[in-house]
Coordinates of N, CA and C in Angstrom, one line a residue:
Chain A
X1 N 82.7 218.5 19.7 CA 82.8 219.5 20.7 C 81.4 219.9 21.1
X2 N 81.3 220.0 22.5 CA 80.0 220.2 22.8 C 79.3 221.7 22.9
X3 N 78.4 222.2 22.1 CA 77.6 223.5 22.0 C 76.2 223.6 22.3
X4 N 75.8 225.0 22.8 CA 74.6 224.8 23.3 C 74.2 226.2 22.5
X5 N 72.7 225.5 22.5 CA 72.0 226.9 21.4 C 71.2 226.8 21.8
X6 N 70.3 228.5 22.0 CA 69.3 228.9 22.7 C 68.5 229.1 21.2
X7 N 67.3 228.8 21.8 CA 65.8 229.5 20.4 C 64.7 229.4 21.4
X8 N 63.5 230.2 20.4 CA 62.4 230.6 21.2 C 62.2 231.5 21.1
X9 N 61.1 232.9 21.4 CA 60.4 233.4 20.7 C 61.0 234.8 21.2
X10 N 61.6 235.3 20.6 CA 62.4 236.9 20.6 C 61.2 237.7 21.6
X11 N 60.3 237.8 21.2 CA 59.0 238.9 21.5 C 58.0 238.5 22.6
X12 N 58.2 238.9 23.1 CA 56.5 238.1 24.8 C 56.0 239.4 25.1
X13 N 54.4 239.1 25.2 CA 53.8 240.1 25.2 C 53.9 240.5 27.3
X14 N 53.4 241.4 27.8 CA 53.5 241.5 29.1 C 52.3 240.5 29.5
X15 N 52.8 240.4 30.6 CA 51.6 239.0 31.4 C 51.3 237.7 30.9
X16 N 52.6 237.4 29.5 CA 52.2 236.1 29.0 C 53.4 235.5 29.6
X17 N 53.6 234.1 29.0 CA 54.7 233.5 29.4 C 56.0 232.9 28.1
X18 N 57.2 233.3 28.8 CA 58.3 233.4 27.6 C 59.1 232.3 28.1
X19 N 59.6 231.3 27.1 CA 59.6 230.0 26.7 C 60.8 230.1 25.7
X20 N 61.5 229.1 26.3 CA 62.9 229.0 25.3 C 63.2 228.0 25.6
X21 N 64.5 227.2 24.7 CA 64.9 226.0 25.0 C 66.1 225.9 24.3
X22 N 66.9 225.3 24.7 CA 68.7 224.7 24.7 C 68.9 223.8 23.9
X23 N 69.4 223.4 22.9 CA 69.7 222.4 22.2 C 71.6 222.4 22.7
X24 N 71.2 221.0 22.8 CA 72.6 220.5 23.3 C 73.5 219.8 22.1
X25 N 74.3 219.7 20.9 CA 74.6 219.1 20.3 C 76.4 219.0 20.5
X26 N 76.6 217.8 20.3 CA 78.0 216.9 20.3 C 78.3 216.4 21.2
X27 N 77.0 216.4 22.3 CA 77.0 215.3 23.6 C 76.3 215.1 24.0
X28 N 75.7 214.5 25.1 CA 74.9 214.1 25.6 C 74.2 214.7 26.8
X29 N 73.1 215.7 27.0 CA 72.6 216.1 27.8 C 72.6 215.1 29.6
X30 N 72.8 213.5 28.8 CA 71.9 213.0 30.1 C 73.7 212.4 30.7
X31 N 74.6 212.7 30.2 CA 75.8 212.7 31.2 C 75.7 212.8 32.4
X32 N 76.5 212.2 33.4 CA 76.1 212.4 34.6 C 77.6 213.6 35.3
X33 N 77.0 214.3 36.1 CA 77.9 215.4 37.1 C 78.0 216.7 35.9
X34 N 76.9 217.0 35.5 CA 76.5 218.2 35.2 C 75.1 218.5 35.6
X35 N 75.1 220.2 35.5 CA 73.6 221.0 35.7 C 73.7 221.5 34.5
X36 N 72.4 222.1 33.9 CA 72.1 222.9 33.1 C 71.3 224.0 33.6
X37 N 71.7 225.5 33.3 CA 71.5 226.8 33.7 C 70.7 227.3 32.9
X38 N 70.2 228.4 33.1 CA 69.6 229.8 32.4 C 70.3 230.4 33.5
X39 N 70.9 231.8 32.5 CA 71.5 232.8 33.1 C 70.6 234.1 32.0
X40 N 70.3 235.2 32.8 CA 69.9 236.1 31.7 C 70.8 237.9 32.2
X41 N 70.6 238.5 31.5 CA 71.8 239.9 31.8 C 70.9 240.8 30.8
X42 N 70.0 241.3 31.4 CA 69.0 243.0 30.8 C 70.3 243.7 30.1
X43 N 69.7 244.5 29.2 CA 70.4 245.3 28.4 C 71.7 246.3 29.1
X44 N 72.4 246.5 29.0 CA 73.9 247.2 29.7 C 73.7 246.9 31.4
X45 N 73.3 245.7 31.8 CA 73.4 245.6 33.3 C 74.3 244.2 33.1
X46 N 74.1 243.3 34.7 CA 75.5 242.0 34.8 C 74.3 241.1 34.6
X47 N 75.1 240.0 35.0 CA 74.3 238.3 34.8 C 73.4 238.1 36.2
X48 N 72.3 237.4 36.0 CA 71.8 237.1 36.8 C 71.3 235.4 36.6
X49 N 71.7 234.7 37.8 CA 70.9 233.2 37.6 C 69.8 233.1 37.6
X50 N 69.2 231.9 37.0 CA 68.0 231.9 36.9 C 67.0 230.8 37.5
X51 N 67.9 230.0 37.5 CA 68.1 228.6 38.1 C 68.6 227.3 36.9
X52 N 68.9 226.1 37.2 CA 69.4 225.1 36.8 C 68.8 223.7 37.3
X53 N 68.7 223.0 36.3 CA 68.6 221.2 36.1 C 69.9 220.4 36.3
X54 N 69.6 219.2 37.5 CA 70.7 218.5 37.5 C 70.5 217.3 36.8
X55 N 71.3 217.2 36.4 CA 71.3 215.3 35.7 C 70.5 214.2 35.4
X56 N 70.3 214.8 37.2 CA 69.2 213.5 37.9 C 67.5 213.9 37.3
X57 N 68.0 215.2 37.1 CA 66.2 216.2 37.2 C 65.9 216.7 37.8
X58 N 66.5 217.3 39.0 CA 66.3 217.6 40.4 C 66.6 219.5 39.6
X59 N 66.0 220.1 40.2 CA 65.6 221.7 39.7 C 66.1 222.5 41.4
X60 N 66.5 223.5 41.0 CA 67.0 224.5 42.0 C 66.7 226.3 41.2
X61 N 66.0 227.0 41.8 CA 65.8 228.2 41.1 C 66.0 228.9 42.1
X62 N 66.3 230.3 41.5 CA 66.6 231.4 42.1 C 65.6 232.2 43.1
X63 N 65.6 232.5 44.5 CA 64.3 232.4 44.8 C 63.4 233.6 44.9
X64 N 64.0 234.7 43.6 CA 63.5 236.0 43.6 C 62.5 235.7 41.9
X65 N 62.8 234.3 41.6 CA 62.0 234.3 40.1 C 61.5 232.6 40.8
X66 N 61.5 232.2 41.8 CA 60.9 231.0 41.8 C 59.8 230.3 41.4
X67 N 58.7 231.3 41.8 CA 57.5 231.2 41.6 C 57.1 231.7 40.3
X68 N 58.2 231.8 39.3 CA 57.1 232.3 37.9 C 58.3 230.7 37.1
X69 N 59.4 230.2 37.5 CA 60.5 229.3 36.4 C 59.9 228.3 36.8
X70 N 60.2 227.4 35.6 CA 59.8 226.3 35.3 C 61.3 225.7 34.1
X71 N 62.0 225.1 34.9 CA 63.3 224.4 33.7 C 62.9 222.8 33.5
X72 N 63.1 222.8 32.3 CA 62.7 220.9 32.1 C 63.7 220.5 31.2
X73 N 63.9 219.0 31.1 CA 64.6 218.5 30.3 C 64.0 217.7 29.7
X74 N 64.4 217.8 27.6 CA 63.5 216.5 27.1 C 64.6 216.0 26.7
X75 N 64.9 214.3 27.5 CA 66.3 213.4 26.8 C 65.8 213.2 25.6
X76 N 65.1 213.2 25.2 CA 64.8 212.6 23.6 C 65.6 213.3 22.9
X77 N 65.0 214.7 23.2 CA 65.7 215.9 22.2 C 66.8 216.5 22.5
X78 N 67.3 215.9 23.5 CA 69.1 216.4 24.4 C 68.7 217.6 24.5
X79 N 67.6 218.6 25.1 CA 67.9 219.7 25.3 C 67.0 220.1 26.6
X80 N 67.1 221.1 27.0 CA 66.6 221.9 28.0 C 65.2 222.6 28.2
X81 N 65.0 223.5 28.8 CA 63.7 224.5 28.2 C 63.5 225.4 29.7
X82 N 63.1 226.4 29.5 CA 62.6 227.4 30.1 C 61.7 228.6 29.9
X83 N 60.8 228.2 30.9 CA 59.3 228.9 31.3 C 59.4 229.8 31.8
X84 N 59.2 231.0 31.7 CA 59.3 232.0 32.7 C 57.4 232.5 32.5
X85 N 57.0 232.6 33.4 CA 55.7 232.9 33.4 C 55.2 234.5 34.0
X86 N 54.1 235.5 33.3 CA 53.9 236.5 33.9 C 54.6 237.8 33.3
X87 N 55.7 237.8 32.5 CA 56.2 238.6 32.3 C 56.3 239.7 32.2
X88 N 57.2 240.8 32.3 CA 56.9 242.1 32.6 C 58.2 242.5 31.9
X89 N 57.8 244.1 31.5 CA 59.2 244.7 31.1 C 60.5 244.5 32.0
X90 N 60.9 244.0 33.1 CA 61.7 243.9 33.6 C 62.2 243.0 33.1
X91 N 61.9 241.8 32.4 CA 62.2 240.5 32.3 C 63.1 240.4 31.1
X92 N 63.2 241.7 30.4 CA 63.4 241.7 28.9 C 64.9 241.6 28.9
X93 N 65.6 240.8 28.5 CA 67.3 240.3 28.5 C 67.7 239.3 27.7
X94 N 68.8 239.4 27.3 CA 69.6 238.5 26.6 C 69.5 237.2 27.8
X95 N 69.0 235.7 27.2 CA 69.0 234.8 28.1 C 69.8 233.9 27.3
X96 N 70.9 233.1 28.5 CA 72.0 232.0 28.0 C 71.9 231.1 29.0
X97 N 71.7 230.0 27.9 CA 71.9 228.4 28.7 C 72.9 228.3 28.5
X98 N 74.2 227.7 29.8 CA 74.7 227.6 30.4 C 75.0 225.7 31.0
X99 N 76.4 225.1 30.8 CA 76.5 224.1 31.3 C 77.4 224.3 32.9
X100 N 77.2 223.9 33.7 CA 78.0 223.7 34.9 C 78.5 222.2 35.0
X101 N 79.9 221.8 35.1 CA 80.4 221.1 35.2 C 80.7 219.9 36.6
X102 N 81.8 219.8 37.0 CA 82.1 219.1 38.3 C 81.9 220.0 39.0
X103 N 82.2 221.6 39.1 CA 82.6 222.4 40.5 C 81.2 223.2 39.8
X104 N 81.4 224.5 40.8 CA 80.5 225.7 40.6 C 81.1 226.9 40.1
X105 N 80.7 226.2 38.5 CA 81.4 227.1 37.6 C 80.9 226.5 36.3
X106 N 80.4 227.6 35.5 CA 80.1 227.4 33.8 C 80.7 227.5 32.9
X107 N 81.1 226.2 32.4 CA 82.1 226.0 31.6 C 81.7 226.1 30.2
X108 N 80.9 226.4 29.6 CA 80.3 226.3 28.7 C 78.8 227.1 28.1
X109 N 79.2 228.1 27.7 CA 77.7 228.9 27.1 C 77.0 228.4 26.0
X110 N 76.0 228.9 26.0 CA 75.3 229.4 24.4 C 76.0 230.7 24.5
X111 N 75.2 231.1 22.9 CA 75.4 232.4 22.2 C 74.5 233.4 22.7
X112 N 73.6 233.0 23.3 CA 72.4 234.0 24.0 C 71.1 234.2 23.1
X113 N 70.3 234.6 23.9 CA 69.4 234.9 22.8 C 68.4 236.3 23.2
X114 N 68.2 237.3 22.5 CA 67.5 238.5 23.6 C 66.1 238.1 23.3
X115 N 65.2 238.6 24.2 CA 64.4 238.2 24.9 C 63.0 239.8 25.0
X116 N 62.8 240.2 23.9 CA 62.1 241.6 24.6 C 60.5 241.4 25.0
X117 N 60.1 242.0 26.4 CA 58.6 242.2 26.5 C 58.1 243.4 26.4
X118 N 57.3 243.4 25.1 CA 56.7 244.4 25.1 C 55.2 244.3 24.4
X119 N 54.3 245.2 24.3 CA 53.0 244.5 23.9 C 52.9 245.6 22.3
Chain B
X1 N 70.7 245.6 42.9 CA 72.0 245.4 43.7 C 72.5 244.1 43.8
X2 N 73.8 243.8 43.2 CA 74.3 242.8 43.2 C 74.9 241.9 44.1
X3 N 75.1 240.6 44.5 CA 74.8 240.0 45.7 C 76.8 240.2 46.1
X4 N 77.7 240.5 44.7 CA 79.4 240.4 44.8 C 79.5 241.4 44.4
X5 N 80.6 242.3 45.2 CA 80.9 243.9 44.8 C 82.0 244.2 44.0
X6 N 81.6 244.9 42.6 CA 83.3 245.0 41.9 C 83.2 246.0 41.6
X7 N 84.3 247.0 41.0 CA 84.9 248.2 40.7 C 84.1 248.2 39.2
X8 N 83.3 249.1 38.9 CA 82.5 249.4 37.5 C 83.9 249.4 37.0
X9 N 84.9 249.9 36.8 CA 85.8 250.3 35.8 C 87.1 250.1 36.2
X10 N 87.7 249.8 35.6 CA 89.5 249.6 35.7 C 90.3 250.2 34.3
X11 N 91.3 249.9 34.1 CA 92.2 250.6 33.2 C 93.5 250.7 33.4
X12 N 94.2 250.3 32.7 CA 95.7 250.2 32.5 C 95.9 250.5 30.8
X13 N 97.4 250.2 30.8 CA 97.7 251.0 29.4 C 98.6 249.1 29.1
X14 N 98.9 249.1 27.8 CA 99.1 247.8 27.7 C 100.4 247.4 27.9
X15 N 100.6 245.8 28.5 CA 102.1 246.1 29.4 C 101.7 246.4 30.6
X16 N 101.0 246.9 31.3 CA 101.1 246.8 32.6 C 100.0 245.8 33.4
X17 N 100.0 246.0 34.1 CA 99.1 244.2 35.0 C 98.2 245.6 35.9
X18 N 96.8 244.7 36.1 CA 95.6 245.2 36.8 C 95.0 244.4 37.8
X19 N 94.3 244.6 38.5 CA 94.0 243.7 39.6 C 92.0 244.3 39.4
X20 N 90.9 243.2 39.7 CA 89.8 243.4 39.8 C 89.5 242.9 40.8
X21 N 89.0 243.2 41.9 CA 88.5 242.4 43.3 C 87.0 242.4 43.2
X22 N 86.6 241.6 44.1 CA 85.3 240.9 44.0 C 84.9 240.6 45.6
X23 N 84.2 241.3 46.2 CA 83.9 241.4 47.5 C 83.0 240.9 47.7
X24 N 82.4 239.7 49.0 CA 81.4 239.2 49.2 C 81.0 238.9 50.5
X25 N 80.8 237.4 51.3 CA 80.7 237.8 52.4 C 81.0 236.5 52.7
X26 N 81.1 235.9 54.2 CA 81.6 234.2 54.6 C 80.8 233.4 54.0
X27 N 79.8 233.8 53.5 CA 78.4 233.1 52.7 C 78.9 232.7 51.3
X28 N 79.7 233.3 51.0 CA 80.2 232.9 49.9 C 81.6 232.9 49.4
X29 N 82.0 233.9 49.0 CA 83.5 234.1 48.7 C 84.3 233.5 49.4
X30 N 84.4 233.8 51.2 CA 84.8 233.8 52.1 C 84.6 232.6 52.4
X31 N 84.0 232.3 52.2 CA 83.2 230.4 52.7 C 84.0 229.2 52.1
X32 N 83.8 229.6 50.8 CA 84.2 228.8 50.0 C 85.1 229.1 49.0
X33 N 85.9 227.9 48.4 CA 86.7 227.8 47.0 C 86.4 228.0 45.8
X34 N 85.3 228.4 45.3 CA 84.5 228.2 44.3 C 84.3 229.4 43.7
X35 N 85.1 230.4 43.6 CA 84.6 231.3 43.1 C 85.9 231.3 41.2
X36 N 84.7 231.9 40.4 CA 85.1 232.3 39.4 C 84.7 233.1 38.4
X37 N 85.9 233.6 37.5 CA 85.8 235.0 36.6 C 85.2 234.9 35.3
X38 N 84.5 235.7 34.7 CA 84.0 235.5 33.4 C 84.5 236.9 32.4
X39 N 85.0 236.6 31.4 CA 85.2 238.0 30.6 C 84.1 237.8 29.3
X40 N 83.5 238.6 29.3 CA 82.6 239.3 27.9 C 82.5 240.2 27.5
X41 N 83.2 240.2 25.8 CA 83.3 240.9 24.6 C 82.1 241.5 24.5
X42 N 82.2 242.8 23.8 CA 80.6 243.3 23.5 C 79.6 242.3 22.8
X43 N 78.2 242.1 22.7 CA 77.6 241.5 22.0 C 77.8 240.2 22.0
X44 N 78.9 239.4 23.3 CA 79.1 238.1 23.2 C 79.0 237.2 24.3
X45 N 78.9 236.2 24.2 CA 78.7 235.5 25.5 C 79.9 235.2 26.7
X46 N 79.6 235.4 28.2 CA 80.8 235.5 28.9 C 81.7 233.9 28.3
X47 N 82.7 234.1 28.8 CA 83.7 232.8 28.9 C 84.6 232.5 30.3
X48 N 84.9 231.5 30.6 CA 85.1 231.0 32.0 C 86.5 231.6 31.9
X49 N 87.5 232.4 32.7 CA 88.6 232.3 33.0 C 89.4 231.8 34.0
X50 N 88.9 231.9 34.9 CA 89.4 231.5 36.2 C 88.2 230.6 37.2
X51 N 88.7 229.5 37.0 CA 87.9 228.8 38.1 C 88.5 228.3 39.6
X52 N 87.3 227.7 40.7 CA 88.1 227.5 41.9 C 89.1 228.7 42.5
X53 N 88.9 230.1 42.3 CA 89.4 230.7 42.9 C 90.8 231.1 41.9
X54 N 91.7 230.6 41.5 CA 92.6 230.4 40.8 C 93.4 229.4 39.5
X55 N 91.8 228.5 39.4 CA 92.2 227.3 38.4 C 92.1 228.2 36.7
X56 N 93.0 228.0 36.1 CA 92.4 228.4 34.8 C 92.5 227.1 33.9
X57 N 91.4 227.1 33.0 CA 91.0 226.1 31.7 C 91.7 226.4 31.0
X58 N 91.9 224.9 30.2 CA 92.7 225.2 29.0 C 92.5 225.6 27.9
X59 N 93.5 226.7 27.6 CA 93.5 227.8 26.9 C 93.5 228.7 27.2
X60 N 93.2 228.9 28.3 CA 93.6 230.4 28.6 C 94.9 230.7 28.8
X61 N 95.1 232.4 28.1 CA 96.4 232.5 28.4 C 96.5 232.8 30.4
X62 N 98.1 232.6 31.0 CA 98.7 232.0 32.3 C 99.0 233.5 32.3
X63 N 98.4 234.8 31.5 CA 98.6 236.1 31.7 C 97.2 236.3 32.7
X64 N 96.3 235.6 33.1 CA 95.5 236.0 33.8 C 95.4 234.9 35.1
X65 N 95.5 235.8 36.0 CA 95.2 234.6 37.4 C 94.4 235.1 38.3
X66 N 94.0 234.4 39.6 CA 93.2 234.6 40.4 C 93.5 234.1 41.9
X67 N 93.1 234.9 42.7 CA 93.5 234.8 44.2 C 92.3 234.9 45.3
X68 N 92.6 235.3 46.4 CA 91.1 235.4 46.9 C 91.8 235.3 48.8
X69 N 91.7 236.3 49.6 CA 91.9 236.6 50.9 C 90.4 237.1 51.5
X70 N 90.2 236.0 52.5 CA 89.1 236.7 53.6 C 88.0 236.8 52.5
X71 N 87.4 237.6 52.4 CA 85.9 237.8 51.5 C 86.0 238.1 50.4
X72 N 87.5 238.3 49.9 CA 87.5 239.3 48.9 C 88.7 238.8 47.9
X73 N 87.5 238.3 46.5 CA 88.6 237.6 45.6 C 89.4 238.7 44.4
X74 N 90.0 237.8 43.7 CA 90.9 239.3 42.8 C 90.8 238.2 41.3
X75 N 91.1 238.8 40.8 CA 91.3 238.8 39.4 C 92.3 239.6 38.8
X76 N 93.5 239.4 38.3 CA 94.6 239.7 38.1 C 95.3 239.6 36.3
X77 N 95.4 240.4 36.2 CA 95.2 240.4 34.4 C 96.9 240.9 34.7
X78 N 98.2 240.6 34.1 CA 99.9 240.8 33.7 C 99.6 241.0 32.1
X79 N 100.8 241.5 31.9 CA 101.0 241.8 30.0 C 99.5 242.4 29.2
X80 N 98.9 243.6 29.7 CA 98.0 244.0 29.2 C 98.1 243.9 27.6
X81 N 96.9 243.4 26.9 CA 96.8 243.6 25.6 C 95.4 244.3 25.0
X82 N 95.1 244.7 24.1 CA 94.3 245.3 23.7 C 93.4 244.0 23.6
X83 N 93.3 242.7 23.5 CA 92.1 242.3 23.5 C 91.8 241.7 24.8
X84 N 92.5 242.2 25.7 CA 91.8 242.4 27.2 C 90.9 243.4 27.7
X85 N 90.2 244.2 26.8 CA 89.3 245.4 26.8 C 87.9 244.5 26.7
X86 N 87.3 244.0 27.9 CA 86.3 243.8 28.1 C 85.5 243.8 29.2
X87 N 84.3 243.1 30.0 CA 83.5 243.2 30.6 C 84.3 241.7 31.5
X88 N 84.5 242.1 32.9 CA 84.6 240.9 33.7 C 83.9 240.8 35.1
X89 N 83.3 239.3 35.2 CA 82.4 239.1 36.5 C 82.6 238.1 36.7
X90 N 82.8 238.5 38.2 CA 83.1 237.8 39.3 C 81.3 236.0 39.3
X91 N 81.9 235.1 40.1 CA 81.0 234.3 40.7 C 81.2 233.9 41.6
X92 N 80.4 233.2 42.4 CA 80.3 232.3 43.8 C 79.4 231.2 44.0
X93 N 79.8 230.3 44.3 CA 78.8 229.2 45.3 C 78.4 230.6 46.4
X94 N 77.4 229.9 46.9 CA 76.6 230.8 48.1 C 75.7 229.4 48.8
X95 N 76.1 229.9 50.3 CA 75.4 228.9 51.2 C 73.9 229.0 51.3
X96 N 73.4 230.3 50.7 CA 72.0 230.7 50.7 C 71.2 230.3 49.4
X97 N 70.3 230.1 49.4 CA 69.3 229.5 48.3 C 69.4 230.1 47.2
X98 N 70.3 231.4 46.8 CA 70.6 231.2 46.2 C 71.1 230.2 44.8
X99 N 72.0 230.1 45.9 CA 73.2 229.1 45.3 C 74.3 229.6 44.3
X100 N 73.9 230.5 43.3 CA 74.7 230.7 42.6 C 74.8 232.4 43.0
X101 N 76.0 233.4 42.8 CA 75.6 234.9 42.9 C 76.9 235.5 42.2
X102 N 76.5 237.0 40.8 CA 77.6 237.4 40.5 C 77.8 238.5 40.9
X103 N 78.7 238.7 40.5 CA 79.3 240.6 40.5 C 78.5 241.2 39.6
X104 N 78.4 242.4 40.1 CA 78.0 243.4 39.2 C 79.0 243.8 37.6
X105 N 80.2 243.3 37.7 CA 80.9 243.4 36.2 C 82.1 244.7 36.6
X106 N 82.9 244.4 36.0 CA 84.0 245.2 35.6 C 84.4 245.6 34.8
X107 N 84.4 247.1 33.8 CA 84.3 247.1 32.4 C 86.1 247.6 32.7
X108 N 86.9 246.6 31.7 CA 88.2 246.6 31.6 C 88.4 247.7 30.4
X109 N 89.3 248.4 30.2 CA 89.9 249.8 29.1 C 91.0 249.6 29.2
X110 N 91.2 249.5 28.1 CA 93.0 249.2 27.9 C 93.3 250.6 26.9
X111 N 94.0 251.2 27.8 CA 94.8 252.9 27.1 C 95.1 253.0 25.8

C-alpha cells in the first residue's frame, strides 16, 4: 500500500530557507498519471496549495508563493522535496505531501509535518 | 481569503442528514467536474471523500454524497454519527494559475 512521509527540519529561522521532502514507499514515485503536491494549513486556518511535480517533471506552483518554491524529484530515492525560500512567520504550518491521481483530486496524504519560523 | 466559500460551522444531532455548500465561481466549481471534499479529524491529515463532484472512493461510507448546481457544490452527510464531528473542505480545478483552490473548511458538530 502506498504511503507518503514528510521529514525535514521542524524549526527555520526567519529569512532562511525551509526544506522538506516526501518519502514515497510501496510504489513507485516515477508511475506515470500522477502529480506530487505540497499542501500546507497554518495553525487553526484551511489548506492552502503549494504547488506540485508531474511525472514527467514539469512543476506548476501557486503563484502567490512562486517566486520563493522550488519542488524536485530524486527517482533514485522515490521521493519528492520542497524549498520554500525567505521565510517568514507567516509561513509557519503543518506541511503535507500530497499524491494527485488521474483527476484533480488527492487521493493520498502524508501525516504532515509542522513547520515553525521563528528565530 | 479563501478562493471557495463555505459555512464556518454546521451541526445536526445524530440521525439527521446535513448539507455543506461550497461556493465558487464559472472559473472553477461552475466550470468544471472536478470538484472534491476532504474531512479532517483534529491533529490529522485531511482524507478524500467525495471526488468529481459526486464520486466516492472505496471505502467510504454511501452515507456521504456530493452534488454541485451552477457555482455552488454541496456536500451532504445522511445518518449523522458521532464520528462525523470534523473539519470539511471543499476543492476545485480552477481555469486560473492557480490551478488548484479550497474552501475555507467546515467545522462539522454532531449534538
Amino acid at each position: 500500500q502506498l504511503q507518503l512521509q514528510e521529514s525535514g527540519s521542524g524549526l527555520v529561522k526567519p529569512s532562511q530557507t525551509l526544506s522538506l521532502t516526501c518519502a514515497v514507499s510501496g510504489g513507485s514515485i516515477s508511475s506515470g498519471g500522477y502529480s506530487w503536491s505540497w499542501i500546507r494549513q497554518p495553525p487553526g486556518k484551511g489548506l492552502e496549495w503549494i504547488g506540485y511535480i508531474y511525472h514527467s517533471g514539469s512543476t506548476y506552483y501557486n503563484p502567490s508563493l512562486k517566486s520563493r518554491v522550488t519542488i524536485s524529484v530524486d527517482r533514485s530515492k522515490n521521493q519528492f522535496s520542497l524549498k520554500l525560500s525567505s521565510v517568514t512567520a507567516a509561513d509557519t504550518a503543518v506541511y503535507y505531501c500530497a499524491r494527485a491521481g488521474s483527476g484533480w483530486y488527492f487521493d493520498l496524504w502524508g501525516r504532515g509535518t509542522l513547520v515553525t519560523v521563528s528565530s | 481569503q479563501s478562493a471557495l466559500t463555505q459555512p464556518a460551522s454546521v451541526s445536526g444531532s445524530p440521525g439527521q442528514s446535513i448539507t455543506i455548500s461550497c461556493t465558487g465561481t464559472s472559473s472553477d466549481v461552475g466550470g468544471y467536474n472536478y470538484v472534491s471534499w476532504y474531512q479532517q479529524h483534529p491533529g490529522k491529515a485531511p482524507k478524500l471523500m467525495i471526488y468529481d463532484v459526486s464520486k466516492r472512493p472505496s471505502g467510504v461510507s454511501n452515507r456521504f454524497s456530493g452534488s454541485k448546481s451552477g457555482n455552488t457544490a454541496s456536500l451532504t452527510i445522511s445518518g449523522l454519527q458521532a464520528e462525523d464531528e470534523a473539519d470539511y473542505y471543499c476543492s476545485s480545478y480552477t481555469s486560473s494559475s492557480t490551478n488548484w483552490v479550497f474552501g475555507g473548511g467546515t467545522k462539522l458538530t454532531v449534538l
